[in-house]
Coordinates of C-alpha atoms in Angstrom, one line a residue:
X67 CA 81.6 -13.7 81.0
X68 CA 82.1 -16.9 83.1
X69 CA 85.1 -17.0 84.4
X70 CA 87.8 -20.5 83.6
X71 CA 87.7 -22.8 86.0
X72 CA 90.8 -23.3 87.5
X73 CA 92.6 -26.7 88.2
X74 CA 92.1 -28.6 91.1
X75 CA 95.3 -28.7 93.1
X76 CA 96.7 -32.0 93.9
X77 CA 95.5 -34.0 97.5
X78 CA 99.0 -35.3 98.7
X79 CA 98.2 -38.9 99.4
X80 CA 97.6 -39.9 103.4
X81 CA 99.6 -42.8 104.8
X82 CA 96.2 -44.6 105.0
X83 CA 95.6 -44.6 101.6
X84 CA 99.5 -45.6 100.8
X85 CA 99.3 -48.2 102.8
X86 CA 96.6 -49.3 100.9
X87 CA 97.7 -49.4 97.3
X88 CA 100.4 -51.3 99.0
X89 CA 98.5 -53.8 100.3
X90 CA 96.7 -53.6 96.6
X91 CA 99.8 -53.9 95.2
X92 CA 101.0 -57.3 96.7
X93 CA 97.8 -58.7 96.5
X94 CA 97.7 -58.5 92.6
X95 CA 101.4 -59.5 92.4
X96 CA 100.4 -62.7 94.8
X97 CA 97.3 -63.5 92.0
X98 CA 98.5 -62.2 89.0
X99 CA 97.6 -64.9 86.3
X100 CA 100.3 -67.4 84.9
X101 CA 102.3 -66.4 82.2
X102 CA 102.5 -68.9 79.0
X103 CA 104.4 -66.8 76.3
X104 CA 105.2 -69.7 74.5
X105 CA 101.7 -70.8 73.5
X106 CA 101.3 -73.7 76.2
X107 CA 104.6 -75.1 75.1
X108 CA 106.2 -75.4 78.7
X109 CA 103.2 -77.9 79.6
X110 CA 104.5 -80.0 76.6
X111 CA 107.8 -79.8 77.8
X112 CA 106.7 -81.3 81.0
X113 CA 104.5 -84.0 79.4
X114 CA 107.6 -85.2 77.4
X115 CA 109.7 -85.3 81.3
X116 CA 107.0 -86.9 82.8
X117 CA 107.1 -89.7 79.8
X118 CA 110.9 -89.8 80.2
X119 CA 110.3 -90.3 83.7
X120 CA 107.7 -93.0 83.1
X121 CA 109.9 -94.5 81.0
X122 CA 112.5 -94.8 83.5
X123 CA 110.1 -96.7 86.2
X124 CA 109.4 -98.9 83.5
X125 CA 113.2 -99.9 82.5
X126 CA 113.7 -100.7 86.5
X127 CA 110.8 -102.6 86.5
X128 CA 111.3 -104.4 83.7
X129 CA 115.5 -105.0 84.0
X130 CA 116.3 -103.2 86.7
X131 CA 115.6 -105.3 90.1
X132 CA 114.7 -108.8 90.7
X133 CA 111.2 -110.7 92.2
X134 CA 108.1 -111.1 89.7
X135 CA 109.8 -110.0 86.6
X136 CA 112.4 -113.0 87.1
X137 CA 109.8 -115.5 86.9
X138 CA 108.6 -113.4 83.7
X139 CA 112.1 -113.3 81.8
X140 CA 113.1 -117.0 83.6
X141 CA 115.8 -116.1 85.3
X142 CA 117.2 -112.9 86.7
X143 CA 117.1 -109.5 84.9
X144 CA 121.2 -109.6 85.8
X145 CA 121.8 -112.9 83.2
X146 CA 119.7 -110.5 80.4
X147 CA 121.1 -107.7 80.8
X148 CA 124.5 -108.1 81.7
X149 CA 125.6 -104.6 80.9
X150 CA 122.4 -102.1 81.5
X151 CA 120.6 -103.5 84.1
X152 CA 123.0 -101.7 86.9
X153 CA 121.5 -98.4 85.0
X154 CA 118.3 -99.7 84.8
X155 CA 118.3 -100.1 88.9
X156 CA 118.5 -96.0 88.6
X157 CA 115.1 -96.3 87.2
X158 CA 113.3 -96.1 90.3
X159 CA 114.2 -92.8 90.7
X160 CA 111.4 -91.9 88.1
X161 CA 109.1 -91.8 91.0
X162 CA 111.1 -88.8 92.9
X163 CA 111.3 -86.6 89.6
X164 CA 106.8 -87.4 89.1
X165 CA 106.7 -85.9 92.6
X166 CA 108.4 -82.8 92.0
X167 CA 106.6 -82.8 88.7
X168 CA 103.2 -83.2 90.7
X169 CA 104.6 -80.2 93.1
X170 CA 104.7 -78.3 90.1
X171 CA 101.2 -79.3 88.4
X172 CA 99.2 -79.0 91.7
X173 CA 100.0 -75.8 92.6
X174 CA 99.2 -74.4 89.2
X175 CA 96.4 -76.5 88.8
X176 CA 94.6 -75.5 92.5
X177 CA 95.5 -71.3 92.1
X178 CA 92.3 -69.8 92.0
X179 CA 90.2 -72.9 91.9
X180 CA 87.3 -73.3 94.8
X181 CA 87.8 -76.8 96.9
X182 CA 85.3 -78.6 95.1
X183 CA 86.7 -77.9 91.6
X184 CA 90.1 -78.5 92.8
X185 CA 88.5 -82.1 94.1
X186 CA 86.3 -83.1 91.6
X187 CA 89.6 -82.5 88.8
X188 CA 91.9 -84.4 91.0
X189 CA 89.3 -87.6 91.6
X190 CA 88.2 -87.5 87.6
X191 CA 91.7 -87.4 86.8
X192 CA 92.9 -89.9 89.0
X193 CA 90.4 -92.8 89.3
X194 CA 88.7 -93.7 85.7
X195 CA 92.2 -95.1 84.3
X196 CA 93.1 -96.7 87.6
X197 CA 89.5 -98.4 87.9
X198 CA 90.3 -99.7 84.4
X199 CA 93.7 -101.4 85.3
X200 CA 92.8 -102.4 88.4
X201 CA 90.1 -104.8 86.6
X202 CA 92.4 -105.6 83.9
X203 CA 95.1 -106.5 86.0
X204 CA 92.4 -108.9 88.1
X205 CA 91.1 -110.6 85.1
X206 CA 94.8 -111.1 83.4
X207 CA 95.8 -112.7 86.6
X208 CA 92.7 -115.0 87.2
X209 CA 93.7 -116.4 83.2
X210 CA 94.4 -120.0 83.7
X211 CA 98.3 -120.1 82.7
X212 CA 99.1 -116.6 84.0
X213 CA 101.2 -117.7 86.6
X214 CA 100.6 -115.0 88.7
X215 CA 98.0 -115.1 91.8
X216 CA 95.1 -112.4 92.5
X217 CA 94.5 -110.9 95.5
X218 CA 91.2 -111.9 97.6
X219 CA 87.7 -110.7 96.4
X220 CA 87.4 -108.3 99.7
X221 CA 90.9 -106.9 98.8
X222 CA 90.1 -106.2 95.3
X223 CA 86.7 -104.3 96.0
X224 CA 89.4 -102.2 98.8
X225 CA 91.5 -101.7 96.0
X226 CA 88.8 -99.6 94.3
X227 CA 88.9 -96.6 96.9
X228 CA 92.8 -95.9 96.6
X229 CA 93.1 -96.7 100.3
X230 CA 94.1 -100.2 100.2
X231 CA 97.3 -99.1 101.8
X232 CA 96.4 -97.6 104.9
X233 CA 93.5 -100.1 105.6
X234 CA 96.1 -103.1 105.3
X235 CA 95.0 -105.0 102.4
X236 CA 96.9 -106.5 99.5
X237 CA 97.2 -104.6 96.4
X238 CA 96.6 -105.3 93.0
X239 CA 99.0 -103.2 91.4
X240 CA 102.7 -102.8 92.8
X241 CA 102.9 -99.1 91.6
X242 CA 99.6 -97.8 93.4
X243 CA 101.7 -97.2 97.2
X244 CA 102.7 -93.6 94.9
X245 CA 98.9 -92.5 95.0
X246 CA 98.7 -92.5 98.4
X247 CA 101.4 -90.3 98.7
X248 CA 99.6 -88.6 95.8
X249 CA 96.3 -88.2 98.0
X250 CA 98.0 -87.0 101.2
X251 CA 99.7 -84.4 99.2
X252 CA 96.4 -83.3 97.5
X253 CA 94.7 -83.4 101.2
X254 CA 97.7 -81.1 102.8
X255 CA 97.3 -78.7 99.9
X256 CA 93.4 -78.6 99.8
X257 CA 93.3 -78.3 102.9
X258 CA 96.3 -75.7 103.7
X259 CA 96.1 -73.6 100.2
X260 CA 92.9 -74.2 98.0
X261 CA 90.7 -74.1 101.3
X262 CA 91.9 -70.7 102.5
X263 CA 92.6 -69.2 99.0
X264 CA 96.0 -69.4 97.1
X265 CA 99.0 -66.2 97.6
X266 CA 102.1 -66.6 97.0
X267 CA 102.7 -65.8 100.6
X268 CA 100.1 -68.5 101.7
X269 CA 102.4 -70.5 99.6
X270 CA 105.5 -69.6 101.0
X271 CA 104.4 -70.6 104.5
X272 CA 103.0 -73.6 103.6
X273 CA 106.2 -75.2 101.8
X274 CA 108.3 -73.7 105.0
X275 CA 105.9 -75.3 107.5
X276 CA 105.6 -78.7 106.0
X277 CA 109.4 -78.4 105.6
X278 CA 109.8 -78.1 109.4
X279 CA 107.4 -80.7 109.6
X280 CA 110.1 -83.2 107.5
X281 CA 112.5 -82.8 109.8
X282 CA 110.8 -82.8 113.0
X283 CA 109.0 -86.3 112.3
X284 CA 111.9 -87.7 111.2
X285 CA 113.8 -87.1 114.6
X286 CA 110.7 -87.7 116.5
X287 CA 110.0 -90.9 115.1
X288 CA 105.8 -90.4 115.4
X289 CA 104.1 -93.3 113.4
X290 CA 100.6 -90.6 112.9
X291 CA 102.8 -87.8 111.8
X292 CA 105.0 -89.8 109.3
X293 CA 101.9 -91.1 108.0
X294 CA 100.8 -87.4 107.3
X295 CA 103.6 -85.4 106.8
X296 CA 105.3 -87.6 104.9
X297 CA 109.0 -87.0 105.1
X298 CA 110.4 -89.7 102.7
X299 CA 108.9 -87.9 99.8
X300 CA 107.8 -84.2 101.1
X301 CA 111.0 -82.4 100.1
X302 CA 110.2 -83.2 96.0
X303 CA 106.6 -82.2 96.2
X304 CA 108.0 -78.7 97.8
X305 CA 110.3 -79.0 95.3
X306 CA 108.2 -78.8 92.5
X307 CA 106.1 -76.2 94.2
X308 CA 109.1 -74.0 94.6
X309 CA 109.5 -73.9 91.0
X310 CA 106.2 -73.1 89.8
X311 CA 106.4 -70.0 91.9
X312 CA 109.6 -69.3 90.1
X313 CA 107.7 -69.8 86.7
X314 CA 104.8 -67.7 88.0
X315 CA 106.5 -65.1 89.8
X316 CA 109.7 -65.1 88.4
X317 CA 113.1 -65.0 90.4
X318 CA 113.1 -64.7 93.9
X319 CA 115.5 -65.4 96.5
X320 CA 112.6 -67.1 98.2
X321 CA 111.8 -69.1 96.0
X322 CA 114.9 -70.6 94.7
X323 CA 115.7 -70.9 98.3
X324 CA 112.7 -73.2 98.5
X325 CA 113.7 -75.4 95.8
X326 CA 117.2 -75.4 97.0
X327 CA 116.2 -76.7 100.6
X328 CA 114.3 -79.4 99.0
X329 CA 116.5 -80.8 97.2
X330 CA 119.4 -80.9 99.8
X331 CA 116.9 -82.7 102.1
X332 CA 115.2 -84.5 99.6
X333 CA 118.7 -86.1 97.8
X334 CA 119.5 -86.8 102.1
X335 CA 116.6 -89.0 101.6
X336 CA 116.8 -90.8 98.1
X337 CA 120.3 -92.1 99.2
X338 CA 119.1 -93.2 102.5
X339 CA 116.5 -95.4 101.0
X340 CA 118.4 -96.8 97.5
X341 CA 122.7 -96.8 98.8
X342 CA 124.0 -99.7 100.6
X343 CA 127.8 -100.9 100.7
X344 CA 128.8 -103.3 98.1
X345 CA 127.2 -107.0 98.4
X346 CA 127.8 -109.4 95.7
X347 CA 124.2 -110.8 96.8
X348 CA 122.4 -108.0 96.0
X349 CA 120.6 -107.2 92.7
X350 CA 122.9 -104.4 92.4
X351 CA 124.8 -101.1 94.2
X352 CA 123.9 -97.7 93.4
X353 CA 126.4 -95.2 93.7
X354 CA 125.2 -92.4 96.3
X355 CA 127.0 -89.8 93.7
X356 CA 124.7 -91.1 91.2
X357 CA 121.7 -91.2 93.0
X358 CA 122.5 -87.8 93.9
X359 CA 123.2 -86.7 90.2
X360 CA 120.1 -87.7 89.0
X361 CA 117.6 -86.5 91.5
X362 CA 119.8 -83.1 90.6
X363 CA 119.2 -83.9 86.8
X364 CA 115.8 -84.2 87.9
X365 CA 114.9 -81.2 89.8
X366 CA 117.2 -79.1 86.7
X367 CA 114.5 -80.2 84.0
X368 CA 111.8 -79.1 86.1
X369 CA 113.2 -75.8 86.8
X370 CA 114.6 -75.3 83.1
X371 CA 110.7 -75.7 82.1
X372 CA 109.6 -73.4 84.7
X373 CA 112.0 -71.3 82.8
X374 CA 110.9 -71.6 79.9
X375 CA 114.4 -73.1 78.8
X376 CA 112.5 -76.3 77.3
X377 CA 110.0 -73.8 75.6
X378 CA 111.2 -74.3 71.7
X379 CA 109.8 -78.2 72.0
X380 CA 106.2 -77.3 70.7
X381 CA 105.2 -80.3 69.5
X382 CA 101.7 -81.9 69.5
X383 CA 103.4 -85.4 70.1
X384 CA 104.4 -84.4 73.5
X385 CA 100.8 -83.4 74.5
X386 CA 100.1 -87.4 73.3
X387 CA 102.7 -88.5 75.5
X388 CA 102.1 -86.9 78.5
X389 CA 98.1 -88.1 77.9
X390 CA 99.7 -92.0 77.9
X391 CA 101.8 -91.2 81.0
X392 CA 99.4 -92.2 83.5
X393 CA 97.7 -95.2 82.0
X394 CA 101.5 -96.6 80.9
X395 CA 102.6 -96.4 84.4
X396 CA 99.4 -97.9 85.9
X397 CA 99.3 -101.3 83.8
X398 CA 102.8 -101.3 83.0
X399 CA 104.6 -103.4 85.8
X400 CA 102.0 -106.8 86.2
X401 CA 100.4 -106.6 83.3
X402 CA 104.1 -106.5 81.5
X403 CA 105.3 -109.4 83.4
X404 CA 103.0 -111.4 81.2
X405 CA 103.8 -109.8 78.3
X406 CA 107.8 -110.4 79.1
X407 CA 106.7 -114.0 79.5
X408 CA 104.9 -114.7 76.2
X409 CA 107.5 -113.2 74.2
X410 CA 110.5 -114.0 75.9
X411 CA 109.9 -117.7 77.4
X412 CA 107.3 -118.9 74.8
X413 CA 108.1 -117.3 71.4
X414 CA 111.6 -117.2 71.8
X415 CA 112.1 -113.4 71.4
X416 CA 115.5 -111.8 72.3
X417 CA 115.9 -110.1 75.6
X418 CA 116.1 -106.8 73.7
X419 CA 113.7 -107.5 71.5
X420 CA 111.4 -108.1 74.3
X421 CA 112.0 -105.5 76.1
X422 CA 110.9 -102.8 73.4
X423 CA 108.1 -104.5 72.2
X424 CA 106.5 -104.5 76.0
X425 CA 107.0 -101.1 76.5
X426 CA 105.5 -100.1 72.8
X427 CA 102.9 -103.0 73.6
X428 CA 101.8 -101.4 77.1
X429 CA 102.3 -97.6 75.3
X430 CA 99.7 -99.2 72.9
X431 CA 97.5 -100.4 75.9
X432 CA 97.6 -97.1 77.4
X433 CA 96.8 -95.5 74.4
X434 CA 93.5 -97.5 74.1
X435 CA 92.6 -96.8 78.1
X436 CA 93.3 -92.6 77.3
X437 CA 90.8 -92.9 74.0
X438 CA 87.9 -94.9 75.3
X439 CA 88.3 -94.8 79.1
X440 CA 89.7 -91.4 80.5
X441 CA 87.9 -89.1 77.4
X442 CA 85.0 -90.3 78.0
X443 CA 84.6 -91.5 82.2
X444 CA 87.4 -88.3 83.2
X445 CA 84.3 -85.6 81.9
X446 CA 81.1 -87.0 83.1
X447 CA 82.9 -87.8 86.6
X448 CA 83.9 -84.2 87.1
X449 CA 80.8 -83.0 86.1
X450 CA 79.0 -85.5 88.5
X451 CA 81.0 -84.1 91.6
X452 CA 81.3 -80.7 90.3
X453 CA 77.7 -79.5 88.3
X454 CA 79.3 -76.1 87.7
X455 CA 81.9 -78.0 85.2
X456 CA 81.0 -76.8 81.5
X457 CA 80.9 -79.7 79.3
X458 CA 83.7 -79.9 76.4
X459 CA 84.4 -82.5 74.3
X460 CA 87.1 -85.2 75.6
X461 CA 89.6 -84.7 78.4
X462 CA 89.8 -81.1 79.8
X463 CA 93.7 -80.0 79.9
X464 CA 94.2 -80.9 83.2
X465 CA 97.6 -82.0 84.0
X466 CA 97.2 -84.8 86.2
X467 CA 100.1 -86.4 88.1
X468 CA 101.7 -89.6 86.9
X469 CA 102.9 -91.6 90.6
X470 CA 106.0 -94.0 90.8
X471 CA 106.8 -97.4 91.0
X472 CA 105.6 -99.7 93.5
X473 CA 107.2 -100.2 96.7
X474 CA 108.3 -103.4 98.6
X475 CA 112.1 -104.6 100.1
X476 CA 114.0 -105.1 97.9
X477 CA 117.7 -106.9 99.2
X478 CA 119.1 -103.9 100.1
X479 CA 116.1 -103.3 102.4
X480 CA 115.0 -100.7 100.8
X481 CA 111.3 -99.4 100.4
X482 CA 110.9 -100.3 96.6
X483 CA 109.7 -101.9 93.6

């Protein structure tokens, strides 16, 4: 008879092999896939901020500063809105809470993706809607009556590329100096996170890095590296990258320490560019403490998504909205002024009256650009540039970024629209 065969006794393991299911260990933890236990509902959360941000940019452009839009309401935004339009100035702020937004959206959107996936989603997203306005705007302007001059022929063809900023020529639409801070951001990430492959410790280093970056152009006072690094609007990218390694990887001193750093360097810089003392000549004075309080406001609905603290808002609207975002903010500002003009000046429309029916008017507009532009151009573009892209019916789900308002001085000497 065959004797049992007795249990093999246990190999007790070798530091080697320890060290390895360590190293195993915090490679799955730095790749371990995003967590959505509310069905997607945190992405509609953040559509609906990134509408209410829109929305914002829109009321200071519309009431909220002076230039164009007085020729469009006839007199100063001040003599219309008497009572709001000091709120409305706080509007401009929009365009810091869309960057920390984008921080947010990029970083989920380039983890695990190759370069050229990561690219081809980012150009389809990007450039079909803004083609669209950018001819729209032209042609409105060109309209005998408009009142408003275009730019030259050679500027407009510039204008198609995105880079009419750097290059020195005139833009067609005020809100467009936001994507190229949107494209340097994309280019730093590609280049420093997508490229090399994302880890939450590749990450780490690069918010840390460009961090030290910030600081150091701004006390060095390099033209090249502020053109780069960018250290005006840096801190709310990192921001928003901070708290999507919060929502992916839950609480972590790091990472709150991150967002925290951000946002005490990034308020630093949102004061410095809007506060100025008290001048009865200027359009109007923003309190610091304000400024302050609603960058904070900002950064809090970002991080209550990442959260999941704006989870129970699950509905399909918000999806809808966040769609319109983009479009809105692209054609709102000129193509507005007109509208603003019609209704206010020629048809006799109260100020009020006029100010709701733009905005639903140019939420109507960018309704029409998301159905039969950016469904249809946003696919077959990132096929074209990407051929391993399976084909799908309308718009993927990719959460593109919706930029800020336009920048120029205003008479606080500040760098906005």
């Amino acid at each position: 008879m065959t004797a049992p065969a007795l249990p093999r006794p246990r190999r007790k393991a070798t530091a080697a092999s320890a060290a390895s299911a360590s190293a195993s260990a915090s490679a799955s933890e730095d790749s371990k896939p995003l967590q959505a236990p509310h069905g997607g509902s945190r992405l509609r959360a953040l559509d609906g901020l990134r509408l209410v941000a829109a929305l914002m940019v829109a009321l200071y452009h519309y009431g909220g500063r002076d230039g164009d839009v007085s020729r469009a309401w006839g007199t100063s935004p001040r003599h219309e809105f008497p009572t709001l339009s000091g709120a409305f100035a706080y509007g401009c702020l929009g365009v810091e809470i869309f960057f920390v937004i984008s921080g947010f959206v990029i970083c989920m959107s380039g983890w695990g993706r190759p370069l050229r996936s990561f690219f081809a989603s980012r150009a389809a997203r990007l450039y079909p809607a803004y083609w669209a306005a950018i001819l729209l705007v032209t042609v409105a302007f060109a309209l005998p009556g408009a009142g408003y001059k275009t730019v030259s022929f050679s500027d407009t063809l510039v204008n198609m590329t995105m880079l009419q900023q750097p290059v020195g020529a005139q833009r067609v639409l005020g809100v467009c100096w936001t994507l190229w801070a949107e494209l340097r951001f994309y280019a730093l990430f590609a280049l420093c996170v997508v490229l090399p492959g994302a880890t939450r410790r590749r990450v780490v280093m690069f918010c840390a890095m460009w961090t030290l970056a910030t600081v150091v152009t701004t006390a060095s006072h390099v033209e090249f590296l502020r053109v780069v690094v960018m250290p005006e609007y840096s801190a709310y990218f990192i921001g928003g990258i901070g708290l999507y390694l919060v929502h992916r990887f839950g609480h972590d001193l790091l990472h709150w320490g991150i967002v925290a750093v951000s946002f005490l360097v990034g308020q630093h810089y949102a004061v410095a560019g809007l506060w100025h003392v008290p001048n009865p000549h200027f359009f109007s004075y923003r309190s610091p403490y304000v400024i302050v309080a609603v960058v904070a406001l900002g950064y809090a609905a970002v991080a209550a998504v990442a959260l999941g603290g704006l989870g129970r808002p699950n509905w399909h609207w918000l999806t809808v909205a966040g769609a319109l975002t983009y479009p809105f903010y692209l054609v709102h500002e000129h193509l507005g002024w007109l509208v603003i003009g019609t209704l206010h000046r020629h048809l006799g429309v109260p100020a009020y009256g006029t100010l709701g029916l733009t905005i639903a008017l140019m939420l109507g507009l960018a309704w029409l650009l998301h159905r039969y532009v950016e469904r249809r151009l946003t696919p077959l573009l990132r096929r074209s540039l990407d051929p391993r892209t399976s084909p799908g019916p309308g718009t993927a789900p990719d959460k593109g970024t919706s930029p800020g308002p336009g920048t120029s001085l205003d008479p606080a000497g500040a760098r906005r629209r």
